[in-house]
Short mmCIF file of C-alpha atoms in Angstrom, two decimals:
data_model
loop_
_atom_site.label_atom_id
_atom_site.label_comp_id
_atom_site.label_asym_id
_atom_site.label_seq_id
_atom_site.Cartn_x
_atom_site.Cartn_y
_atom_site.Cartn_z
CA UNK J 1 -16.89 -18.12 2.44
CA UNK J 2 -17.85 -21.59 0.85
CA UNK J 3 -17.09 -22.60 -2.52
CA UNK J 4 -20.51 -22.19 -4.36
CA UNK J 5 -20.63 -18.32 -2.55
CA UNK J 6 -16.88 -17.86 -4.16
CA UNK J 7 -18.06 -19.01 -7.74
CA UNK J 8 -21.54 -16.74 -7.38
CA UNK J 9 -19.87 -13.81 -6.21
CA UNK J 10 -17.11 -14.63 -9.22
CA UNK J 11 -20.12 -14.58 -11.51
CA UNK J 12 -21.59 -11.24 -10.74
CA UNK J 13 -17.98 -9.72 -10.25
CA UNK J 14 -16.59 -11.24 -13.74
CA UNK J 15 -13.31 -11.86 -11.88
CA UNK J 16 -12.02 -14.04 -8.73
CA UNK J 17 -13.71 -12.38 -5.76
CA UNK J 18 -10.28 -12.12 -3.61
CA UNK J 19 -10.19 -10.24 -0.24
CA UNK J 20 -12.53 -7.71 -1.30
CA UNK J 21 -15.95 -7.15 1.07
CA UNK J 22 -19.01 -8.99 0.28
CA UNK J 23 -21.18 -6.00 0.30
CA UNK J 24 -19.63 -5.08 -3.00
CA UNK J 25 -21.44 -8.05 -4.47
CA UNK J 26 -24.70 -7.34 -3.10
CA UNK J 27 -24.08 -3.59 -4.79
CA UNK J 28 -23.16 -5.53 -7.68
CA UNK J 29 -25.84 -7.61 -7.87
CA UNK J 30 -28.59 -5.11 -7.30
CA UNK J 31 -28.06 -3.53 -10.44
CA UNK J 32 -28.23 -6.22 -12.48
CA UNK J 33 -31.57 -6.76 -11.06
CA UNK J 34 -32.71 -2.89 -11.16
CA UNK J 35 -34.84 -1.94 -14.64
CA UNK J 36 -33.66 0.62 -16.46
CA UNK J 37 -34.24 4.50 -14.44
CA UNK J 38 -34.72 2.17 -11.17
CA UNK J 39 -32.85 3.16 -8.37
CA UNK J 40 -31.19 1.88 -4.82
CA UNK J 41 -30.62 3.05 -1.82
CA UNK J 42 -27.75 0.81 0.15
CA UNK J 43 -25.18 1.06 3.29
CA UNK J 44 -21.43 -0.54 3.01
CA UNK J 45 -18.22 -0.49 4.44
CA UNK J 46 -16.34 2.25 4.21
CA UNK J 47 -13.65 1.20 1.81
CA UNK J 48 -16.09 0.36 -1.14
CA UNK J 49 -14.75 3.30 -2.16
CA UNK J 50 -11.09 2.70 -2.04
CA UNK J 51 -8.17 0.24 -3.62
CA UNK J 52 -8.67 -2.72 -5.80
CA UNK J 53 -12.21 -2.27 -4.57
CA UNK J 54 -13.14 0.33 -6.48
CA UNK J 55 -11.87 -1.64 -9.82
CA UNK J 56 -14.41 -4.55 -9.22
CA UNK J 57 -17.09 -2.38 -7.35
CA UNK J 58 -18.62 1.32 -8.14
CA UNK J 59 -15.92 1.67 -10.84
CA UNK J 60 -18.57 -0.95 -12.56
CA UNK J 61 -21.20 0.32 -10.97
CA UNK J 62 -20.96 4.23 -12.52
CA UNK J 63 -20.43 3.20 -15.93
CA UNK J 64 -24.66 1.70 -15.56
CA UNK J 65 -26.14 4.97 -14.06
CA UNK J 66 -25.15 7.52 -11.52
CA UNK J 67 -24.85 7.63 -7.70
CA UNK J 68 -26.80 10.96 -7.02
CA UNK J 69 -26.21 10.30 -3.27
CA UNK J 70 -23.51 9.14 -0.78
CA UNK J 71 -22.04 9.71 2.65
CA UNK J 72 -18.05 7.93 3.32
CA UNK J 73 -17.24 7.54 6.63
CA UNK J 74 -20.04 7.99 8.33
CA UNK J 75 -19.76 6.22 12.32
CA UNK J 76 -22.11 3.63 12.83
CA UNK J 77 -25.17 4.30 15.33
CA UNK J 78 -24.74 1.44 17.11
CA UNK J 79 -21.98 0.22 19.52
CA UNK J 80 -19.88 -1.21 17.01
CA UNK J 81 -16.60 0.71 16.27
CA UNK J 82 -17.07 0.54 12.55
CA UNK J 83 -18.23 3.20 10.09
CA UNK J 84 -20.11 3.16 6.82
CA UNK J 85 -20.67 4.43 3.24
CA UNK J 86 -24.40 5.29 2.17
CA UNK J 87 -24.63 4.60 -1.72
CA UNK J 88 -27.95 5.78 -3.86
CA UNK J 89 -27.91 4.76 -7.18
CA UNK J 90 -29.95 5.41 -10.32
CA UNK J 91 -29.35 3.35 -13.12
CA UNK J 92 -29.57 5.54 -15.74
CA UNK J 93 -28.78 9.57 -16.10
CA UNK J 94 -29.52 11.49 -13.29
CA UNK J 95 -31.26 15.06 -13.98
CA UNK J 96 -30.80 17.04 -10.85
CA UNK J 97 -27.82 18.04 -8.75
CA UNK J 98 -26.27 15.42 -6.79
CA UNK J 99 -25.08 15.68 -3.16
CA UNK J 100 -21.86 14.30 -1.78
CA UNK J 101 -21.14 14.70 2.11
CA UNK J 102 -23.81 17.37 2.30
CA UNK J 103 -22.13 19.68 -1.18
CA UNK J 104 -23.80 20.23 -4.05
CA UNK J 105 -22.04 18.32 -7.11
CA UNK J 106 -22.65 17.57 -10.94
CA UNK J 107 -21.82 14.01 -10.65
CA UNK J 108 -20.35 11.44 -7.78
CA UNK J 109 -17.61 9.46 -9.01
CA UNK J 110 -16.41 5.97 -8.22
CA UNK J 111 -14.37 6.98 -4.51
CA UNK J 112 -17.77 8.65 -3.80
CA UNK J 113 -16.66 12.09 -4.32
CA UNK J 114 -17.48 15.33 -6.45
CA UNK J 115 -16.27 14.52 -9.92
CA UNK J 116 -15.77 16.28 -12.94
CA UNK J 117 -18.23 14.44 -16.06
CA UNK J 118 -14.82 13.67 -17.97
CA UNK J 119 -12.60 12.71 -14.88
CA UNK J 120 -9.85 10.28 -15.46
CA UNK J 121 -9.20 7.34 -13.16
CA UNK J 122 -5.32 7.05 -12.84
CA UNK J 123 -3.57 4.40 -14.43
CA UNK J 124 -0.84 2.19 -13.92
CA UNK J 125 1.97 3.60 -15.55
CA UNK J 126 4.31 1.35 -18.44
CA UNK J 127 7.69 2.57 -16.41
CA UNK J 128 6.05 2.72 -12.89
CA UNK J 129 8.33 3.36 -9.93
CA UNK J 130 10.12 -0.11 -8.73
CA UNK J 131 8.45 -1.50 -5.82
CA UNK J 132 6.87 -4.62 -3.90
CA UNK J 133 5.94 -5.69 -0.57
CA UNK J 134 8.50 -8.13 1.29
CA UNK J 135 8.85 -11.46 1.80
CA UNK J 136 5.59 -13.65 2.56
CA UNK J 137 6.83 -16.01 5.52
CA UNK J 138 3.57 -17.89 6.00
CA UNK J 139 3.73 -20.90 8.18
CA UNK J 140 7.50 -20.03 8.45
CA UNK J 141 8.08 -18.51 11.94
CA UNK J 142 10.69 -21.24 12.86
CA UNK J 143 13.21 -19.81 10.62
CA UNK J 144 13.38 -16.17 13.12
CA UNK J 145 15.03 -16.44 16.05
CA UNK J 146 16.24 -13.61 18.92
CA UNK J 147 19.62 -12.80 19.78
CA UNK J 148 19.09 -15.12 23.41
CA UNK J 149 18.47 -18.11 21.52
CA UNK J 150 20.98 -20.30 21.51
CA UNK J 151 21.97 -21.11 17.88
CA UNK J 152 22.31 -16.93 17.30
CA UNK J 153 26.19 -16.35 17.69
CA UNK J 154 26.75 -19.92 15.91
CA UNK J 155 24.98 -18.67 12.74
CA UNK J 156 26.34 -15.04 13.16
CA UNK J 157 29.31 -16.42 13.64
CA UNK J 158 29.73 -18.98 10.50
CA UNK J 159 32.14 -17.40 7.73
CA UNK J 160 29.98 -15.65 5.02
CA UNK J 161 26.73 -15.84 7.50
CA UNK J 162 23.41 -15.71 6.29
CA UNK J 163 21.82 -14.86 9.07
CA UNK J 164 20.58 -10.72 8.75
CA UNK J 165 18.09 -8.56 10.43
CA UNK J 166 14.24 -9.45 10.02
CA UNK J 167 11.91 -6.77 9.27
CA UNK J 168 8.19 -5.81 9.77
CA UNK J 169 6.17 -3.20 9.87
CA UNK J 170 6.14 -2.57 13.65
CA UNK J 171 9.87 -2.10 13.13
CA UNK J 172 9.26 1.46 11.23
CA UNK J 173 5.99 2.33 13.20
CA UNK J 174 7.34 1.69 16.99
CA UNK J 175 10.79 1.90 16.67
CA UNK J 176 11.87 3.57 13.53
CA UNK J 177 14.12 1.15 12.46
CA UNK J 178 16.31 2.29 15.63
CA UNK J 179 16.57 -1.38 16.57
CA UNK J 180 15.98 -5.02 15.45
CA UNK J 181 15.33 -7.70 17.89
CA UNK J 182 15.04 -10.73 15.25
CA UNK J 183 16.80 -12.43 12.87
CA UNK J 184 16.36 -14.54 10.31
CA UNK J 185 18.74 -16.91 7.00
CA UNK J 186 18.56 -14.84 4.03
CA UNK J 187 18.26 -18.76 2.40
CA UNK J 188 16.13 -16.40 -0.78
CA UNK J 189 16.20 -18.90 -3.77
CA UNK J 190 19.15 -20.91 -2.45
CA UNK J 191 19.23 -24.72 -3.33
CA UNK J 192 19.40 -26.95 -0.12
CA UNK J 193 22.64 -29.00 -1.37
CA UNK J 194 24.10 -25.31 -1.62
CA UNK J 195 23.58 -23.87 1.77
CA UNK J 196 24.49 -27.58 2.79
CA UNK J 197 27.97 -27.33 1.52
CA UNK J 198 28.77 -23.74 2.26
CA UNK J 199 26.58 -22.82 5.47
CA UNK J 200 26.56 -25.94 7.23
CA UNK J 201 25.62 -24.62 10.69
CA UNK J 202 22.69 -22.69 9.07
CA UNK J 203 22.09 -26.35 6.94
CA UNK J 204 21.55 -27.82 10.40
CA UNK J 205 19.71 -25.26 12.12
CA UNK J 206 17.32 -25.92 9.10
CA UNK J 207 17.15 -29.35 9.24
CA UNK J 208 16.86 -29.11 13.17
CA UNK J 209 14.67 -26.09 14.12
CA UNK J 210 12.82 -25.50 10.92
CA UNK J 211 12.27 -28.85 8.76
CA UNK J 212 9.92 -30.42 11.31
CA UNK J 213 7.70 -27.84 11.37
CA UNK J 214 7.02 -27.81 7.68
CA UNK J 215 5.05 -30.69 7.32
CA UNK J 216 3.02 -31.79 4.31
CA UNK J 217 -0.24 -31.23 6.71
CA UNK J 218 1.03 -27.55 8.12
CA UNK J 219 1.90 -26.16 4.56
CA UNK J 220 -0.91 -28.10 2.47
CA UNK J 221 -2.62 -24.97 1.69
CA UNK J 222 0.71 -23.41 0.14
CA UNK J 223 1.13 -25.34 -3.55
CA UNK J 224 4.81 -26.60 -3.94
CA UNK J 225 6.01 -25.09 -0.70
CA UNK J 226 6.62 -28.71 0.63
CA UNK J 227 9.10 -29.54 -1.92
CA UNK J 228 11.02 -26.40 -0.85
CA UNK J 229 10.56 -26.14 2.67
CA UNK J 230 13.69 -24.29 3.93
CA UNK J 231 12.66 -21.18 1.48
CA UNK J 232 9.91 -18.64 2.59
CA UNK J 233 6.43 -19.21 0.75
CA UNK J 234 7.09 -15.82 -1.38
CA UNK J 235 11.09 -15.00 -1.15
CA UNK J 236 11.15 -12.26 -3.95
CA UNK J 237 14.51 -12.95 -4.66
CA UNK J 238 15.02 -11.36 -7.72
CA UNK J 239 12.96 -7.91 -7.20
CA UNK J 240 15.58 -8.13 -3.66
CA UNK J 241 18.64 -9.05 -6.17
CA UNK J 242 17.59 -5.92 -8.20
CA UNK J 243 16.93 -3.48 -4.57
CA UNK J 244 19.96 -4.46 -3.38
CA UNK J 245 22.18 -2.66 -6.23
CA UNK J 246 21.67 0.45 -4.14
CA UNK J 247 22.93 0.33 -0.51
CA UNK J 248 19.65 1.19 0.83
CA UNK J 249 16.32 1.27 -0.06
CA UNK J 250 12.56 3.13 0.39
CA UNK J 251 11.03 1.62 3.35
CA UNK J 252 7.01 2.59 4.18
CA UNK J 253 5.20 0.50 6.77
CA UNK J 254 2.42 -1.22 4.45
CA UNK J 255 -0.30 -0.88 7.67
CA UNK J 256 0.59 3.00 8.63
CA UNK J 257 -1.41 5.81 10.47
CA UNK J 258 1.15 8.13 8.49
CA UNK J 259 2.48 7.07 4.97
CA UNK J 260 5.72 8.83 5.90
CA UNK J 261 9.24 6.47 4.68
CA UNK J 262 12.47 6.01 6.03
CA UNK J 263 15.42 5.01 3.92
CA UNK J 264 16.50 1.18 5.01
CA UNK J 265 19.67 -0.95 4.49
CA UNK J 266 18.74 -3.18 1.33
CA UNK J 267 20.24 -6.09 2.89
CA UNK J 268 17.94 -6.82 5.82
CA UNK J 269 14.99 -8.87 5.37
CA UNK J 270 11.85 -7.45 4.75
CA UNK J 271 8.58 -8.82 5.48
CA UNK J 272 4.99 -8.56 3.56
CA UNK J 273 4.26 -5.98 5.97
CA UNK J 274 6.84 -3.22 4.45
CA UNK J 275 6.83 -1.58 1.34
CA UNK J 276 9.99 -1.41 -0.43
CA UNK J 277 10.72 1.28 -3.42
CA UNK J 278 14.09 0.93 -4.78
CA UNK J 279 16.35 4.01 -4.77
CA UNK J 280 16.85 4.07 -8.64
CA UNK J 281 16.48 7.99 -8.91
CA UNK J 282 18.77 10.16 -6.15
CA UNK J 283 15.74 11.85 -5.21
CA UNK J 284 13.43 9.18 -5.11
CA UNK J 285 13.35 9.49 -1.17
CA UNK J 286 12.83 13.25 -1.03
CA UNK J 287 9.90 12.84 -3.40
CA UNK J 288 8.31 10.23 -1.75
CA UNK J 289 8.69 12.09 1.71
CA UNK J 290 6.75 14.92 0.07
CA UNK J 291 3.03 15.43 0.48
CA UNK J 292 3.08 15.08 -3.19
CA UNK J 293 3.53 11.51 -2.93
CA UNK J 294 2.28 10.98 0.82
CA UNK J 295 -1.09 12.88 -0.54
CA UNK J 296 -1.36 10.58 -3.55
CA UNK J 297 -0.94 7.48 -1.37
CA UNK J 298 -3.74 8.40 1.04
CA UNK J 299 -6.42 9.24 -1.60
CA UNK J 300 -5.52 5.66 -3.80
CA UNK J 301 -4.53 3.28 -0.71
CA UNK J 302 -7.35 1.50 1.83
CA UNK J 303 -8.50 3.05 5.07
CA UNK J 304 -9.16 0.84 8.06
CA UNK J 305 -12.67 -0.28 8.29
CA UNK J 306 -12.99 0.35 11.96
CA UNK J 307 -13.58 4.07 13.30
CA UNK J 308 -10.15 4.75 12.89
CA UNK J 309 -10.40 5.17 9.23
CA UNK J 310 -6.85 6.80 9.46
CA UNK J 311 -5.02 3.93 8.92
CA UNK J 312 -3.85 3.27 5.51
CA UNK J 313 -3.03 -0.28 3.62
CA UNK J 314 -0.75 1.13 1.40
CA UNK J 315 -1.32 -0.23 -2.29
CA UNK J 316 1.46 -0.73 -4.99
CA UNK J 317 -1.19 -0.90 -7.71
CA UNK J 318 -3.46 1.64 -6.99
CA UNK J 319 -1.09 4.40 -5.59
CA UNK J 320 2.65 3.44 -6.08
CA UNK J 321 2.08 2.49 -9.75
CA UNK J 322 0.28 5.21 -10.71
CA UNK J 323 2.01 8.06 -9.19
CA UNK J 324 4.08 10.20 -12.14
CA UNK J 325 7.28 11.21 -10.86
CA UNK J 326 8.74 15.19 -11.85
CA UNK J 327 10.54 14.75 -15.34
CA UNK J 328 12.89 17.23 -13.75
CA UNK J 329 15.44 16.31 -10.45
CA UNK J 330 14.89 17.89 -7.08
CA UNK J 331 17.76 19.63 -6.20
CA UNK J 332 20.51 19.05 -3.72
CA UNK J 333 19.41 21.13 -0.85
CA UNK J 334 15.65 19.24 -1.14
CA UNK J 335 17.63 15.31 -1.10
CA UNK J 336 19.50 17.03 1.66
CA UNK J 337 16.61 18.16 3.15
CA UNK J 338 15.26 14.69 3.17
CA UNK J 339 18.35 13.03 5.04
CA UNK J 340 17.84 15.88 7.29
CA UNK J 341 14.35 14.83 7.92
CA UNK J 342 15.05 11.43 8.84
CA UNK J 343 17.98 12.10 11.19
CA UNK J 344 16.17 14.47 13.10
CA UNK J 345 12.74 12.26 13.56
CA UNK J 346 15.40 8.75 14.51
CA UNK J 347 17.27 11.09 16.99
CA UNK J 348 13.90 12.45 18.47
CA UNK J 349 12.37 8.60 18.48
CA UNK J 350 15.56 7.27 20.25
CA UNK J 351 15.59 10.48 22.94
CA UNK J 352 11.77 9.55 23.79
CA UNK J 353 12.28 5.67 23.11
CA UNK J 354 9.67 5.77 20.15
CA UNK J 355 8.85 5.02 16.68
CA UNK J 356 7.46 6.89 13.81
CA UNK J 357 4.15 7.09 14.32
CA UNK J 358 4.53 8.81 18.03
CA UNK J 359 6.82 11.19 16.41
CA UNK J 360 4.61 12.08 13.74
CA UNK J 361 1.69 12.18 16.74
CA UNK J 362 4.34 14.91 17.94
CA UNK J 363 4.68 16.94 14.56
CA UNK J 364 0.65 17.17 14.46
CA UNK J 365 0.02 18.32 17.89
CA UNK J 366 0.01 22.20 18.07
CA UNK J 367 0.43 22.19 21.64
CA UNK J 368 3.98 20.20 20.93
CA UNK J 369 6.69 22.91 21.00
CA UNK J 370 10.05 20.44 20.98
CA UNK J 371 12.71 22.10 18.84
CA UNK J 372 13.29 18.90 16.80
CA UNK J 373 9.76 18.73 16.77
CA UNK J 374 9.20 22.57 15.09
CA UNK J 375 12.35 21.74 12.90
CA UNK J 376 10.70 18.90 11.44
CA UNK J 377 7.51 20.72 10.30
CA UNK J 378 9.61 23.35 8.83
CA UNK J 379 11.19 20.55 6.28
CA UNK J 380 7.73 19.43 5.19
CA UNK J 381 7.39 22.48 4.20
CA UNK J 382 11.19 23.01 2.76
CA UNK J 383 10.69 19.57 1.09
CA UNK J 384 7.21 20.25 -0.68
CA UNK J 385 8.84 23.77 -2.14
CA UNK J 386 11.64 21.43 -4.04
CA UNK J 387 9.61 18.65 -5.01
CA UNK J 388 7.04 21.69 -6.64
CA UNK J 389 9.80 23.01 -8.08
CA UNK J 390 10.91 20.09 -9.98
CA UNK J 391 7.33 19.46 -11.25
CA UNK J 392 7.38 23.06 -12.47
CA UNK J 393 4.77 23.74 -9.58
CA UNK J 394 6.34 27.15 -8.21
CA UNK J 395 2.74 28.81 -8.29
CA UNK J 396 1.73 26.61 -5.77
CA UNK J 397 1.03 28.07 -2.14
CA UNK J 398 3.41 25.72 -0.12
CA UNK J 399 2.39 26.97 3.76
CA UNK J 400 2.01 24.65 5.93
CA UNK J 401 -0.67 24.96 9.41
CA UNK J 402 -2.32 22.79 11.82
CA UNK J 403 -5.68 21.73 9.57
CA UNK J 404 -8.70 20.59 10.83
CA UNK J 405 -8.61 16.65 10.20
CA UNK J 406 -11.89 14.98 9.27
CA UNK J 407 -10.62 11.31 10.02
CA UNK J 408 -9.31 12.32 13.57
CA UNK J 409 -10.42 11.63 16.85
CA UNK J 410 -11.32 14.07 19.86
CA UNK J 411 -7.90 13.39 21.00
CA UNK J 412 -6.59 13.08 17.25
CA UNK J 413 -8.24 16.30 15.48
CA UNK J 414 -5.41 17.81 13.86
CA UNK J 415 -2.37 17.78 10.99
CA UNK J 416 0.41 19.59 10.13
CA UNK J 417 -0.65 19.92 6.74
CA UNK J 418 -1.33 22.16 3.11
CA UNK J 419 -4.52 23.41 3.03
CA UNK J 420 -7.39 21.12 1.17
CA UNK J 421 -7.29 23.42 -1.50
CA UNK J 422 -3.82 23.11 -2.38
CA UNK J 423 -3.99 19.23 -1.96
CA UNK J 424 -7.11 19.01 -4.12
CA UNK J 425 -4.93 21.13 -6.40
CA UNK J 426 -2.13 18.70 -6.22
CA UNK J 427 -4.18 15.65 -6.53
CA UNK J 428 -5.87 17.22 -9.61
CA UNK J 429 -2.42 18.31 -11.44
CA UNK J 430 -0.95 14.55 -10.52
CA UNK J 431 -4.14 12.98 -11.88
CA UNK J 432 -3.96 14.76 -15.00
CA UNK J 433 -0.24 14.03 -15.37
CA UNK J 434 -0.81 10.30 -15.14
CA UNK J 435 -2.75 10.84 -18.36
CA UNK J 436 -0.51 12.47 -20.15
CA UNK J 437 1.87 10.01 -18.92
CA UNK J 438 0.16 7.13 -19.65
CA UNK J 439 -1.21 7.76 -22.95
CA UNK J 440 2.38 9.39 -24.16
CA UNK J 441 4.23 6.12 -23.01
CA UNK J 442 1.15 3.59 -24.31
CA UNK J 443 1.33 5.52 -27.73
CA UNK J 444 5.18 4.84 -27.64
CA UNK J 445 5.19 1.23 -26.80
CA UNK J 446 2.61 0.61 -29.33
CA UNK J 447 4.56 2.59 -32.11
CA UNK J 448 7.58 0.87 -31.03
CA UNK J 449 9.16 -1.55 -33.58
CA UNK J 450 8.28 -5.23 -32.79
CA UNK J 451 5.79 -4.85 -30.21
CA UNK J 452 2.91 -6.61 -30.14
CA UNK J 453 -0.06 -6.14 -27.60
CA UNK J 454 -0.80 -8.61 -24.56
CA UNK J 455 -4.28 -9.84 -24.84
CA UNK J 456 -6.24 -11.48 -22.09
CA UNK J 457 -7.15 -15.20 -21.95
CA UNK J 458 -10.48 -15.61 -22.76
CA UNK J 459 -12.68 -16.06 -20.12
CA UNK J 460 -14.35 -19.70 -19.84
CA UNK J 461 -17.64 -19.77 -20.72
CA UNK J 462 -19.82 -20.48 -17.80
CA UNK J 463 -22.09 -23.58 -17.53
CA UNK J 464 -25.13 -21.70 -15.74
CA UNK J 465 -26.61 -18.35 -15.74
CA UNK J 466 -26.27 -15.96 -13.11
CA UNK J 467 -29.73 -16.20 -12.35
CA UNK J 468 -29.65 -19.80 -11.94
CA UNK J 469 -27.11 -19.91 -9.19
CA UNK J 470 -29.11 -18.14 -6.71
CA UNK J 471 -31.89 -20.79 -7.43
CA UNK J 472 -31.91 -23.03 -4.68
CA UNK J 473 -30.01 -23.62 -1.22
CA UNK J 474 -26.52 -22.83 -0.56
CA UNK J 475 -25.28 -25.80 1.02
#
């Protein structure tokens, strides 16, 4: 979008406009120009209701009136494969019932869903679990090479070699992690008289392969990147300093049909397109394997935008951040559980030459009778009674059946999953324990000696009113 529609749509918003979708603005917009009681009646995409965009979007929007009508994920008419939200909005109290998918509500909150009237949005938590997304390697494929090129056994080869496995997201999804064809210098932070002096093959595999493809013209959009050319654009080397204390590492795909994990040696590299959590607790990965966690992520993470609204952008802030971990540690048999869990899906991907997501496609098709396969569902199930029983959660029904699954396909209608019940249940009980997390750990930090709160820069003061920049063209 140009630069007068990024500063008009970073006037109505009150903040930068980022990668959110422009039909939040228009939502945004319209009630600043409805009177008071008027109402709207609007389509959008689908994940209005989801992520960061709820922060900028109807999280605004509901605290001016009420939505007393909406449909998510509705298929568009037409022959586009995308599907829709349906927003109507009154801005000011709404008397009557309100109706969400068809049910019969008191109010429809922000993720366009039956809400209680004093429902809390969760938080990001002061101690949130450790985790980030992997390198960003923009403008950077020259530094990844395959084992047939012919500079791989010279740099594998070089005493103390930096050259290590490279990572994406494909890597978990299609092969589970069974394999990795590329390869890249872990160079992180390094200074380029360093790896000169101690890596001098890698220094002129850099300087050869790499350095004339980071040009001032190719990386001009990438501030300062120039001056450091042989480093990725984002090389998180200290959040990868801290991950690799621990052998291995959390690993989710970020882009997933399933946000199920895998635990991955820490000293591979990672790209932007995996999710690392660092393996500070011992039962971090049996947790996060749990439908606890997996359920958490899929309410508070993006779906796609096309018809497959399935697939998940996982979010750190949104989900990760939020999510209150069990004060108490699962027990031995549930972490042992968990290793159990991945062996068996790695063995079944390797027997059927797989990934992750085909043997998850396995696990939720009831017509799929493969030992491994039935062994695997009966661990969801022996993993979600530990992780309960940590929480203190031994009242909860823990049975597991193939569920009817409203973002499937005709040839995708099914999970192996807790009822909805029991997962409204368990969003509801983690919801309510990010409050009492969050406001036990804000009151502590506050009380705590020395601390002092973090205020905000103040916004600068605009030099025209929001009405004023729509007067006129847009050129």
């Amino acid at each position: 979008m140009g630069e007068k529609l990024q500063w008009q749509c970073q006037m109505i918003l009150g903040t930068s406009p980022g990668k959110i979708d422009l039909s939040i603005v228009f939502h945004r917009r319209v009630v600043d120009l409805l009177r008071a009681d008027g109402c709207y009646g609007l389509l959008a995409t689908s994940n209005i209701a989801e992520g960061s965009a709820v922060e900028v979007g109807l999280g605004v929007i509901v605290q001016n009136g009420d939505i007393y009508f909406s449909r998510k994920g509705m298929p568009w008419p037409g022959t586009a494969a995308v599907v829709v939200a349906v927003i109507c909005f009154i801005k000011g109290r709404w008397a009557g019932a309100c109706d969400s998918e068809g049910l019969r509500c008191e109010r429809i909150g922000a993720r366009l869903g039956p809400e209680q009237t004093d429902a809390w949005k969760p938080k990001e938590l002061p101690c949130p679990i450790f985790s980030f997304e992997g390198v960003n390697n923009s403008k950077g494929m020259a530094f990844v090479l395959t084992a047939e090129s012919p500079w791989f056994d010279r740099l594998k080869n070089e005493p103390n070699s930096l050259l290590t496995s490279y990572i994406t997201g494909d890597d978990i999804t299609s092969y589970a992690l069974r394999k990795a064809d590329r390869y890249s210098l872990d160079i992180a932070d390094r200074k380029l008289e360093e790896i000169e002096k101690n890596w001098p093959i890698a220094f002129q595999f850099l300087t050869e392969q790499a350095q004339p493809t980071r040009t001032p013209e190719a990386l001009k959009s990438y501030k300062g990147l120039y001056e450091r050319w042989w480093q990725f654009w984002n090389h998180r080397a200290d959040l990868m300093r801290r991950i690799r204390k621990q052998e291995r590492f959390i690993a989710f795909a970020k882009v997933t049909k399933y946000p199920f994990c895998m635990l991955a040696p820490s000293d591979w590299i990672y790209t932007n397109k995996i999710l690392l959590i660092g393996a500070e607790r011992d039962d971090l990965f049996v947790v996060c394997l749990s439908a606890f966690f997996r359920n958490w992520l899929y309410a508070f993470s993006v779906r796609s935008l096309g018809a497959d609204t399935n697939t998940l952008t996982l979010s750190i802030r949104e989900s990760v951040s939020t999510f209150a971990l069990p004060n108490e540690a699962v027990s031995n048999s549930g972490c042992a559980m968990a290793a159990r869990f991945q062996k068996v899906a790695v063995a079944w991907s390797a027997e059927h030459e797989c990934g992750l997501t085909d043997t998850l496609n396995a696990v939720n098709t009831p017509s799929c009778n493969d030992p491994s396969i039935i062994e695997l569902r009966q661990l969801m199930a022996f993993i979600d009674t530990e992780v309960a029983l940590a929480y203190g959660w031994n009242d909860l029904d823990i049975t597991y059946d193939f569920r009817a699954f409203s973002g499937g396909s005709v040839n995708d209608p099914w999970r192996w999953a807790l009822s909805e019940e029991v997962t409204a249940e368990l969003i509801y009980r983690l919801t309510e324990l990010n409050r009492q997390r969050f406001e036990e750990l804000s009151q502590a930090q506050a009380s705590a000696p020395g601390s002092a709160k973090r205020g905000r820069r103040p916004k600068v003061a605009a030099l025209m009113s929001v009405n004023d920049l729509f007067a006129g063209s847009n050129e």
